[in-house]
Tab-separated table of C-alpha atoms in Angstrom:
chain	number	residue	atom	x	y	z
A	922	ARG	CA	37.228	-61.046	69.838
A	923	ARG	CA	35.341	-58.698	67.530
A	924	VAL	CA	36.355	-60.710	64.447
A	925	HIS	CA	35.088	-63.836	66.169
A	926	GLY	CA	31.783	-62.097	66.938
A	927	ASP	CA	31.373	-60.897	63.324
A	928	LEU	CA	32.113	-64.407	62.040
A	929	LEU	CA	29.559	-65.880	64.422
A	930	SER	CA	26.916	-63.382	63.331
A	931	HIS	CA	27.527	-64.233	59.661
A	932	LEU	CA	27.317	-67.950	60.382
A	933	LEU	CA	24.025	-67.385	62.170
A	934	LEU	CA	22.819	-65.283	59.252
A	935	PHE	CA	23.578	-67.922	56.633
A	936	SER	CA	22.241	-70.750	58.777
A	937	CYS	CA	18.828	-69.136	58.426
A	938	LEU	CA	18.864	-69.293	54.647
A	939	SER	CA	17.894	-72.928	54.397
A	940	VAL	CA	14.712	-72.442	56.435
A	941	ALA	CA	13.283	-69.380	54.699
A	942	MET	CA	9.481	-69.420	54.619
A	943	LEU	CA	9.182	-66.720	51.961
A	944	ASP	CA	6.210	-66.926	49.606
A	945	LEU	CA	8.361	-66.171	46.586
A	946	GLU	CA	5.673	-65.453	43.991
A	947	ALA	CA	3.761	-63.142	46.343
A	948	TYR	CA	6.986	-61.396	47.315
A	949	VAL	CA	8.288	-60.671	43.803
A	950	ALA	CA	4.824	-59.599	42.654
A	951	ASN	CA	5.609	-56.283	44.379
A	952	TYR	CA	8.377	-55.546	41.844
A	953	THR	CA	8.805	-55.077	38.119
A	954	GLY	CA	11.607	-54.960	35.568
A	955	ASN	CA	15.245	-55.286	36.543
A	956	SER	CA	14.451	-54.962	40.251
A	957	LYS	CA	12.311	-58.109	40.093
A	958	ILE	CA	14.966	-60.048	38.192
A	959	GLN	CA	17.838	-58.966	40.432
A	960	ARG	CA	15.914	-59.888	43.574
A	961	LEU	CA	15.068	-63.333	42.198
A	962	ILE	CA	18.699	-64.029	41.307
A	963	PHE	CA	19.817	-62.738	44.704
A	964	ILE	CA	17.395	-65.097	46.485
A	965	GLY	CA	18.436	-68.023	44.281
A	966	ASP	CA	22.102	-67.390	45.070
A	967	ARG	CA	21.505	-67.424	48.836
A	968	SER	CA	18.668	-69.850	49.536
A	969	LYS	CA	19.103	-73.511	48.739
A	970	ASP	CA	15.411	-74.240	49.308
A	971	LEU	CA	14.209	-71.432	47.021
A	972	ARG	CA	16.985	-71.656	44.432
A	973	ALA	CA	15.168	-73.698	41.788
A	974	GLU	CA	11.951	-71.648	41.966
A	975	ALA	CA	13.804	-68.327	42.043
A	976	TYR	CA	16.005	-69.135	39.052
A	977	LYS	CA	13.052	-70.419	37.014
A	978	LEU	CA	11.074	-67.237	37.700
A	979	ALA	CA	14.137	-65.135	36.863
A	980	ILE	CA	14.587	-66.916	33.521
A	981	ALA	CA	10.901	-66.368	32.694
A	982	GLU	CA	11.234	-62.649	33.506
A	983	LEU	CA	14.461	-62.307	31.526
A	984	LYS	CA	12.746	-63.660	28.430
A	985	LYS	CA	10.390	-60.648	28.624
A	986	THR	CA	13.384	-58.333	28.224
A	987	LEU	CA	16.248	-57.853	25.762
A	988	ASN	CA	18.908	-58.790	28.331
A	989	THR	CA	20.498	-61.779	26.597
A	990	SER	CA	23.830	-61.374	28.408
A	991	LEU	CA	22.250	-61.856	31.851
A	992	TYR	CA	20.163	-64.729	30.475
A	993	ASN	CA	23.324	-66.489	29.252
A	994	GLU	CA	25.106	-65.805	32.539
A	995	LEU	CA	22.249	-67.212	34.619
A	996	MET	CA	21.865	-70.300	32.408
A	997	HIS	CA	25.586	-70.980	32.766
A	998	LYS	CA	25.259	-70.660	36.545
A	999	ILE	CA	22.313	-73.099	36.561
A	1000	HIS	CA	24.208	-75.705	34.521
A	1001	GLU	CA	27.145	-75.462	36.936
A	1002	LEU	CA	24.964	-76.390	39.940
A	1003	SER	CA	25.445	-79.799	41.556
A	1004	GLU	CA	21.659	-80.192	41.808
A	1005	PRO	CA	20.113	-79.805	38.324
A	1006	ILE	CA	17.213	-77.437	37.686
A	1007	ASP	CA	14.715	-78.257	34.969
A	1008	VAL	CA	15.348	-75.228	32.723
A	1009	GLN	CA	16.338	-75.576	29.069
A	1010	TYR	CA	18.552	-73.107	27.244
A	1011	ASP	CA	16.714	-71.360	24.382
A	1012	PRO	CA	19.226	-70.429	21.643
A	1013	ILE	CA	16.450	-69.400	19.251
A	1014	TRP	CA	15.169	-66.763	21.702
A	1015	VAL	CA	18.709	-65.478	22.227
A	1016	GLU	CA	19.336	-65.130	18.475
A	1017	GLN	CA	15.981	-63.479	17.743
A	1018	THR	CA	16.295	-61.113	20.709
A	1019	GLU	CA	19.834	-60.078	19.740
A	1020	ARG	CA	18.662	-59.318	16.203
A	1021	ARG	CA	15.617	-57.368	17.411
A	1022	ALA	CA	17.687	-55.344	19.881
A	1023	GLN	CA	20.247	-54.488	17.200
A	1024	GLN	CA	17.512	-53.348	14.824
A	1025	GLN	CA	15.930	-51.161	17.521
A	1026	GLN	CA	19.281	-49.614	18.379
A	1027	GLU	CA	20.062	-48.799	14.737
A	1028	LYS	CA	16.638	-47.230	14.241
A	1029	LEU	CA	16.899	-45.112	17.396
A	1030	GLU	CA	20.412	-43.932	16.480
A	1031	ILE	CA	19.248	-42.911	12.970
A	1032	ASP	CA	16.247	-41.072	14.424
A	1033	LEU	CA	18.485	-39.272	16.917
A	1034	ALA	CA	20.873	-38.201	14.148
A	1035	ASN	CA	17.949	-36.738	12.198
A	1036	TYR	CA	16.677	-34.866	15.263
A	1037	LYS	CA	20.136	-33.378	15.829
A	1038	ALA	CA	20.367	-32.344	12.159
A	1039	ASN	CA	17.021	-30.547	12.439
A	1040	VAL	CA	17.901	-29.130	15.906
A	1041	ILE	CA	14.624	-30.272	17.505
A	1042	LYS	CA	15.506	-30.069	21.206
A	1043	GLU	CA	12.568	-32.022	22.624
A	1044	SER	CA	12.987	-34.780	20.030
A	1045	ILE	CA	16.721	-34.960	20.790
A	1046	ARG	CA	15.939	-35.330	24.491
A	1047	MET	CA	13.424	-38.083	23.799
A	1048	GLY	CA	15.876	-39.786	21.430
A	1049	HIS	CA	18.567	-39.971	24.120
A	1050	ASN	CA	15.963	-41.144	26.620
A	1051	ASP	CA	14.710	-43.926	24.320
A	1052	LEU	CA	18.261	-45.102	23.713
A	1053	GLY	CA	18.865	-45.088	27.463
A	1054	ASP	CA	15.749	-47.208	27.996
A	1055	LEU	CA	16.942	-49.678	25.342
A	1056	PHE	CA	20.399	-50.064	26.907
A	1057	TYR	CA	18.860	-50.362	30.373
A	1058	ASN	CA	16.521	-53.100	29.093
A	1059	ARG	CA	19.560	-54.870	27.661
A	1060	GLY	CA	21.432	-54.668	30.965
A	1061	ASP	CA	24.090	-52.287	29.614
A	1062	LEU	CA	23.984	-49.885	32.569
A	1063	ASN	CA	27.045	-47.835	31.579
A	1064	SER	CA	25.629	-47.026	28.147
A	1065	ALA	CA	22.198	-46.337	29.664
A	1066	GLN	CA	23.758	-43.917	32.140
A	1067	LYS	CA	25.558	-42.039	29.347
A	1068	CYS	CA	22.363	-41.703	27.313
A	1069	TYR	CA	20.289	-40.524	30.277
A	1070	ALA	CA	23.020	-37.999	31.142
A	1071	GLN	CA	22.692	-36.488	27.645
A	1072	THR	CA	19.046	-35.575	28.302
A	1073	LYS	CA	20.126	-32.971	30.886
A	1074	ASP	CA	21.259	-30.507	28.193
A	1075	TYR	CA	17.824	-30.608	26.547
A	1076	ALA	CA	15.619	-30.460	29.653
A	1077	ALA	CA	13.240	-27.533	29.228
A	1078	THR	CA	10.804	-28.094	32.109
A	1079	THR	CA	10.831	-29.193	35.741
A	1080	LYS	CA	9.363	-32.542	34.720
A	1081	HIS	CA	12.228	-33.133	32.291
A	1082	VAL	CA	14.796	-32.448	35.033
A	1083	ILE	CA	12.983	-34.784	37.455
A	1084	ASP	CA	12.764	-37.556	34.832
A	1085	TYR	CA	16.487	-37.178	34.152
A	1086	CYS	CA	17.325	-37.369	37.877
A	1087	LEU	CA	15.063	-40.380	38.505
A	1088	ASN	CA	16.594	-42.283	35.583
A	1089	MET	CA	20.105	-41.568	36.861
A	1090	ILE	CA	19.027	-42.633	40.366
A	1091	LYS	CA	17.554	-45.905	39.106
A	1092	VAL	CA	20.715	-46.800	37.181
A	1093	GLY	CA	22.960	-45.670	40.052
A	1094	ILE	CA	21.166	-47.915	42.559
A	1095	GLU	CA	21.656	-50.962	40.336
A	1096	MET	CA	25.317	-50.070	39.851
A	1097	GLY	CA	25.731	-49.693	43.625
A	1098	ASN	CA	27.082	-46.135	43.336
A	1099	VAL	CA	25.785	-44.494	46.529
A	1100	LEU	CA	27.531	-41.122	46.092
A	1101	HIS	CA	26.340	-40.898	42.488
A	1102	VAL	CA	22.735	-41.529	43.527
A	1103	SER	CA	22.958	-39.103	46.436
A	1104	SER	CA	23.993	-36.215	44.190
A	1105	TYR	CA	20.989	-36.741	41.904
A	1106	VAL	CA	18.586	-37.007	44.838
A	1107	THR	CA	19.882	-33.649	46.086
A	1108	ARG	CA	19.572	-32.119	42.630
A	1109	ALA	CA	15.993	-33.330	42.247
A	1110	GLU	CA	15.033	-32.063	45.717
A	1111	LYS	CA	16.421	-28.606	44.897
A	1112	THR	CA	14.501	-28.395	41.634
A	1113	ALA	CA	11.886	-25.644	41.842
A	1114	ASN	CA	8.136	-26.348	41.798
A	1115	VAL	CA	8.286	-30.055	42.598
A	1116	ASN	CA	4.684	-30.574	43.697
A	1117	ASP	CA	4.027	-34.137	42.556
A	1118	PRO	CA	3.466	-36.214	45.749
A	1119	VAL	CA	4.651	-39.382	43.984
A	1120	VAL	CA	7.987	-37.763	43.024
A	1121	ILE	CA	8.451	-36.407	46.561
A	1122	ALA	CA	7.706	-39.860	48.011
A	1123	LYS	CA	10.222	-41.496	45.623
A	1124	LEU	CA	12.976	-39.061	46.591
A	1125	ARG	CA	12.388	-39.565	50.311
A	1126	ALA	CA	12.358	-43.336	49.909
A	1127	VAL	CA	15.642	-43.286	47.969
A	1128	SER	CA	17.179	-40.925	50.547
A	1129	GLY	CA	16.231	-43.405	53.279
A	1130	LEU	CA	17.677	-46.302	51.269
A	1131	LEU	CA	20.960	-44.445	50.789
A	1132	GLN	CA	21.215	-43.707	54.525
A	1133	LEU	CA	20.563	-47.395	55.219
A	1134	LYS	CA	23.357	-48.453	52.844
A	1135	GLN	CA	25.717	-46.034	54.628
A	1136	ARG	CA	24.669	-47.520	58.010
A	1137	ARG	CA	23.254	-44.222	59.207
A	1138	TYR	CA	20.227	-45.969	60.590
A	1139	LYS	CA	18.586	-43.120	62.498
A	1140	TYR	CA	18.671	-40.832	59.457
A	1141	ALA	CA	17.363	-43.710	57.333
A	1142	ALA	CA	14.409	-44.181	59.687
A	1143	ARG	CA	13.558	-40.472	59.642
A	1144	LYS	CA	13.624	-40.227	55.850
A	1145	LEU	CA	11.631	-43.414	55.317
A	1146	LEU	CA	9.030	-42.322	57.873
A	1147	GLU	CA	8.534	-39.101	55.877
A	1148	THR	CA	7.601	-41.142	52.795
A	1149	THR	CA	3.909	-41.078	51.926
A	1150	ILE	CA	1.756	-43.956	50.712
A	1151	ASP	CA	1.711	-42.314	47.247
A	1152	ILE	CA	4.759	-44.452	46.476
A	1153	SER	CA	2.688	-47.641	46.652
A	1154	GLY	CA	2.666	-49.288	43.209
A	1155	ASN	CA	4.517	-46.333	41.639
A	1156	TYR	CA	8.139	-47.308	42.330
A	1157	SER	CA	8.071	-51.070	41.828
A	1158	ASP	CA	11.180	-50.914	39.621
A	1159	VAL	CA	13.175	-49.878	42.718
A	1160	MET	CA	11.341	-50.685	45.967
A	1161	SER	CA	7.879	-51.485	47.311
A	1162	ALA	CA	5.658	-50.085	50.055
A	1163	GLN	CA	6.384	-53.226	52.085
A	1164	ASP	CA	10.109	-52.423	51.874
A	1165	ILE	CA	9.401	-48.983	53.385
A	1166	ALA	CA	7.566	-50.598	56.303
A	1167	VAL	CA	10.321	-53.143	56.983
A	1168	TYR	CA	13.307	-50.795	56.583
A	1169	ALA	CA	11.721	-47.950	58.555
A	1170	GLY	CA	10.390	-50.241	61.288
A	1171	LEU	CA	13.698	-51.995	61.974
A	1172	THR	CA	15.872	-48.869	61.814
A	1173	ALA	CA	13.463	-46.983	64.093
A	1174	LEU	CA	13.465	-49.800	66.669
A	1175	ALA	CA	17.256	-49.878	66.586
A	1176	THR	CA	17.798	-46.133	67.053
A	1177	PHE	CA	14.727	-44.288	68.411
A	1178	ASP	CA	14.047	-43.758	72.096
A	1179	ARG	CA	10.575	-44.435	73.518
A	1180	SER	CA	9.252	-40.916	72.946
A	1181	GLU	CA	10.434	-40.866	69.309
A	1182	LEU	CA	9.052	-44.346	68.710
A	1183	LYS	CA	5.670	-43.249	70.044
A	1184	GLU	CA	5.550	-39.936	68.185
A	1185	LYS	CA	7.160	-40.779	64.841
A	1186	VAL	CA	6.165	-44.416	64.393
A	1187	ILE	CA	3.213	-45.604	66.475
A	1188	ASP	CA	1.217	-42.342	66.238
A	1189	ASN	CA	2.247	-41.707	62.627
A	1190	SER	CA	-0.984	-42.030	60.638
A	1191	THR	CA	0.871	-42.170	57.302
A	1192	PHE	CA	3.187	-44.955	58.410
A	1193	LYS	CA	0.220	-46.970	59.687
A	1194	GLU	CA	-0.829	-47.361	56.058
A	1195	PHE	CA	2.536	-48.943	55.242
A	1196	LEU	CA	2.282	-51.248	58.256
A	1197	GLU	CA	-1.002	-52.640	56.926
A	1198	GLY	CA	1.101	-54.499	54.343
A	1199	ALA	CA	3.618	-55.716	56.947
A	1200	PRO	CA	1.639	-57.033	59.962
A	1201	GLU	CA	4.706	-58.725	61.512
A	1202	ILE	CA	6.548	-55.395	61.683
A	1203	ARG	CA	3.472	-53.734	63.196
A	1204	GLU	CA	3.243	-56.407	65.923
A	1205	LEU	CA	6.993	-56.208	66.481
A	1206	ILE	CA	6.893	-52.433	67.070
A	1207	HIS	CA	3.920	-52.618	69.446
A	1208	ASP	CA	5.452	-55.508	71.419
A	1209	PHE	CA	8.736	-53.625	71.778
A	1210	TYR	CA	7.039	-50.415	72.923
A	1211	SER	CA	4.830	-52.358	75.364
A	1212	SER	CA	7.912	-54.123	76.795
A	1213	ARG	CA	6.725	-57.559	75.663
A	1214	TYR	CA	10.269	-58.575	74.867
A	1215	THR	CA	9.762	-62.341	74.645
A	1216	SER	CA	7.127	-61.908	71.933
A	1217	CYS	CA	9.145	-59.168	70.257
A	1218	LEU	CA	12.309	-61.263	69.974
A	1219	ARG	CA	10.378	-64.308	68.771
A	1220	ILE	CA	8.892	-62.257	65.928
A	1221	LEU	CA	12.368	-61.008	65.026
A	1222	GLU	CA	13.705	-64.556	64.825
A	1223	SER	CA	10.691	-65.752	62.830
A	1224	ILE	CA	11.256	-63.160	60.076
A	1225	ARG	CA	15.060	-63.229	60.084
A	1226	ALA	CA	15.347	-65.903	57.385
A	1227	ASP	CA	13.241	-63.769	55.034
A	1228	LEU	CA	15.026	-60.506	55.818
A	1229	VAL	CA	18.462	-61.882	54.926
A	1230	LEU	CA	17.091	-62.565	51.432
A	1231	ASP	CA	16.365	-58.862	50.880
A	1232	ILE	CA	18.826	-57.405	48.360
A	1233	HIS	CA	19.226	-54.116	50.262
A	1234	LEU	CA	18.790	-55.274	53.862
A	1235	TYR	CA	20.744	-58.544	54.056
A	1236	ASP	CA	24.029	-56.916	55.079
A	1237	HIS	CA	22.395	-54.985	57.931
A	1238	VAL	CA	20.230	-57.640	59.583
A	1239	SER	CA	22.775	-58.808	62.171
A	1240	THR	CA	23.711	-55.235	63.138
A	1241	LEU	CA	20.109	-54.064	63.440
A	1242	TYR	CA	19.094	-57.156	65.420
A	1243	SER	CA	21.988	-56.618	67.815
A	1244	MET	CA	21.055	-52.944	68.287
A	1245	ILE	CA	17.387	-53.779	68.899
A	1246	ARG	CA	18.263	-56.483	71.434
A	1247	SER	CA	20.668	-54.156	73.269
A	1248	LYS	CA	18.009	-51.454	73.425
A	1249	ALA	CA	15.528	-53.981	74.791
A	1250	LEU	CA	17.951	-55.038	77.540
A	1251	ILE	CA	18.621	-51.415	78.505
A	1252	GLN	CA	14.921	-50.555	78.457
A	1253	TYR	CA	14.014	-53.620	80.537
A	1254	PHE	CA	16.517	-52.806	83.301
A	1255	SER	CA	16.080	-49.006	83.430
A	1256	PRO	CA	13.218	-48.890	86.049
A	1257	PHE	CA	14.950	-51.265	88.500
A	1258	ILE	CA	17.549	-50.868	91.239
A	1259	SER	CA	18.302	-54.581	90.962
A	1260	VAL	CA	16.966	-57.498	88.960
A	1261	SER	CA	17.529	-61.247	88.973
A	1262	LEU	CA	19.478	-62.478	85.968
A	1263	GLU	CA	17.327	-65.618	85.903
A	1264	THR	CA	14.145	-63.538	85.599
A	1265	MET	CA	15.712	-61.362	82.933
A	1266	ALA	CA	17.026	-64.379	81.005
A	1267	ALA	CA	13.529	-65.885	80.981
A	1268	ALA	CA	12.104	-62.626	79.619
A	1269	PHE	CA	14.650	-62.626	76.788
A	1270	ASP	CA	14.467	-66.375	76.116
A	1271	THR	CA	18.200	-66.927	76.681
A	1272	SER	CA	20.553	-68.568	79.182
A	1273	VAL	CA	21.867	-66.789	82.273
A	1274	ALA	CA	25.457	-67.245	81.062
A	1275	GLY	CA	24.626	-65.768	77.667
A	1276	LEU	CA	22.743	-62.855	79.230
A	1277	GLU	CA	25.660	-62.180	81.584
A	1278	LYS	CA	28.014	-61.805	78.618
A	1279	GLU	CA	25.602	-59.444	76.844
A	1280	LEU	CA	25.191	-57.286	79.942
A	1281	ALA	CA	28.946	-57.209	80.542
A	1282	ALA	CA	29.459	-55.895	77.007
A	1283	LEU	CA	26.823	-53.178	77.541
A	1284	ILE	CA	28.428	-52.168	80.851
A	1285	MET	CA	31.864	-51.973	79.204
A	1286	ASP	CA	30.384	-49.766	76.471
A	1287	LYS	CA	28.790	-47.600	79.216
A	1288	GLN	CA	25.317	-48.179	77.826
A	1289	ILE	CA	24.158	-49.528	81.217
A	1290	GLN	CA	25.305	-48.041	84.532
A	1291	ALA	CA	25.283	-51.261	86.540
A	1292	ARG	CA	27.354	-54.039	88.070
A	1293	ILE	CA	26.867	-57.807	87.945
A	1294	ASP	CA	26.880	-60.005	91.036
A	1295	SER	CA	27.969	-63.215	89.327
A	1296	HIS	CA	27.710	-65.270	92.515
A	1297	ASN	CA	24.089	-64.390	93.341
A	1298	LYS	CA	23.160	-63.785	89.683
A	1299	VAL	CA	21.815	-60.281	90.273
A	1300	LEU	CA	22.253	-57.102	88.237
A	1301	TYR	CA	22.531	-53.958	90.395
A	1302	ALA	CA	22.119	-50.395	89.157
A	1303	ARG	CA	25.139	-48.241	89.842
A	1304	HIS	CA	23.991	-44.819	91.081
A	1305	ALA	CA	26.218	-41.822	91.618
A	1306	ASP	CA	27.329	-40.922	95.182
A	1307	GLN	CA	24.519	-38.519	96.127
A	1308	ARG	CA	26.399	-37.021	99.090
A	1309	ASN	CA	29.467	-36.278	96.977
A	1310	ALA	CA	27.295	-34.876	94.171
A	1311	THR	CA	25.475	-32.572	96.649
A	1312	PHE	CA	28.721	-31.171	98.039
A	1313	HIS	CA	30.059	-30.607	94.526
A	1314	HIS	CA	26.857	-28.797	93.513
A	1315	ALA	CA	27.042	-26.590	96.644
A	1316	LEU	CA	30.637	-25.603	95.836
A	1317	VAL	CA	29.725	-24.687	92.257
A	1318	VAL	CA	26.756	-22.565	93.439
A	1319	GLY	CA	28.989	-20.809	95.986
A	1320	GLU	CA	31.692	-20.019	93.419
A	1321	ASN	CA	29.093	-18.621	91.026
A	1322	TYR	CA	27.616	-16.455	93.816
A	1323	VAL	CA	31.034	-14.989	94.745
A	1324	ARG	CA	31.829	-14.226	91.090
A	1325	ASP	CA	28.463	-12.505	90.498
A	1326	THR	CA	28.762	-10.492	93.733
A	1327	LYS	CA	32.236	-9.222	92.873
A	1328	ALA	CA	31.060	-8.186	89.409
A	1329	LEU	CA	28.081	-6.328	90.903
A	1330	MET	CA	30.279	-4.465	93.440
A	1331	LEU	CA	32.712	-3.447	90.706
A	1332	ARG	CA	29.878	-1.998	88.614
A	1333	MET	CA	28.467	-0.077	91.615
A	1334	ASN	CA	31.902	1.475	92.376
A	1335	LEU	CA	32.400	2.503	88.738
A	1336	LEU	CA	29.045	4.266	88.746
A	1337	LYS	CA	29.711	5.850	92.143
A	1338	HIS	CA	32.979	7.443	90.931
A	1339	ASP	CA	31.533	8.364	87.523
A	1340	PHE	CA	34.125	6.193	85.807
A	1341	VAL	CA	32.179	5.873	82.543
A	1342	VAL	CA	32.637	6.501	78.842
A	1343	ARG	CA	29.923	8.685	77.330
A	1344	PRO	CA	29.086	8.755	73.597
A	1345	PRO	CA	30.518	11.786	71.750
A	1346	ARG	CA	28.303	14.731	70.767
A	1347	THR	CA	28.632	16.048	67.214
A	1348	THR	CA	27.842	19.434	65.639
A	1349	HIS	CA	25.577	19.905	62.655
A	1350	LEU	CA	28.726	19.700	60.501
A	1351	GLY	CA	29.487	16.268	61.901
A	1352	MET	CA	32.494	17.513	63.927
A	1353	GLU	CA	33.077	16.737	67.576
A	1354	PRO	CA	33.519	19.805	69.819
A	1355	LEU	CA	36.469	19.751	72.179
A	1356	ALA	CA	34.357	20.389	75.250
A	1357	GLY	CA	31.949	17.618	74.418
A	1358	ARG	CA	34.464	14.849	74.217
A	1359	ALA	CA	33.993	11.837	76.452
A	1360	PHE	CA	36.220	11.718	79.502
A	1361	ALA	CA	36.982	9.398	82.370
A	1362	ARG	CA	37.451	10.420	85.948
A	1363	SER	CA	38.778	8.347	88.767
């Protein structure tokens, strides 16, 4: 049954891809470098409607880099498509770029050898860093990682250590190595005298992203909500301020209770700045908190097709949507003793039969204490037997009273018969006199 449900959720997810309303150019304008290219290719792979535009933009961006291998790979993919895309292969650019990249690499390697011969630590660090940047620009992430790792031995200041950690984090995210990235986030956070608000914001954002990838949604929400607006425009090679708003908003809705949602999201002045760039998420959060579930769920469905095109979020959309809907159902029913399934189905824009199945699943998972009257189509709250609970409480209070009374009587009798142990008295030499020893008398 669970396999069937997962399959259905994936079918629903991919059925949305053909109706995405994403403004592609506006969306990718928030990113730079490899992040921009990877997102464009990801969208092209998953959206039939946006494929041609996404691949064309990706090719244009690739020709600003030295990454000929990815260019060749993408051009091969385009030529294999059943529906042709008007993009011509440029062998001249490939040849010239390969030659230029080789020349740059040879020059940087010669410079690095000279720095090592002269034992100039800062120049050696910069040489490894420049080589890492070159390999990263070429798409050779393994070589880039090795070069960035070499800079650690020559880091002389806090800034050098932070730069080293951020480079390793950036490469690790693209390689999909969550544990690798996590270790460098921890190392950067433990570095002394990190006062730069932009660096702090980057580390919190990455921490939130890692928690999201590990499906620890509540921790992801907390970390992302700690991120300040200083990250805006300063981390476009990894994620944007709009990403913070979307990821934090959805994970908070899925996991926070009403008090947390009010305190940490709605009343959070810092997060309000992020929400300015994501008005749909802002409306979604306010509708959910105000119990306007019909509007809330409609907004969710309207943005679903765009969310499944997000390179980091796509694999979590179905889970988060299911968690948010379940929370909405629980929250809707909580004030009532009974509620009509027809009324509830209308509020959630679904059929009575579909709602009944959802509620049955929540009852089985013990998320709702209720029972369903399938004949009359009514959901009844299941309350504990108050009379039984009162008797049980009275018995517990009585047992506690008897225990405390017996203990008190025992203490009084011990004191009455002087059955005590006194601390020993010592002489000025530190010895205990025989007559002063503690004794017990019955």
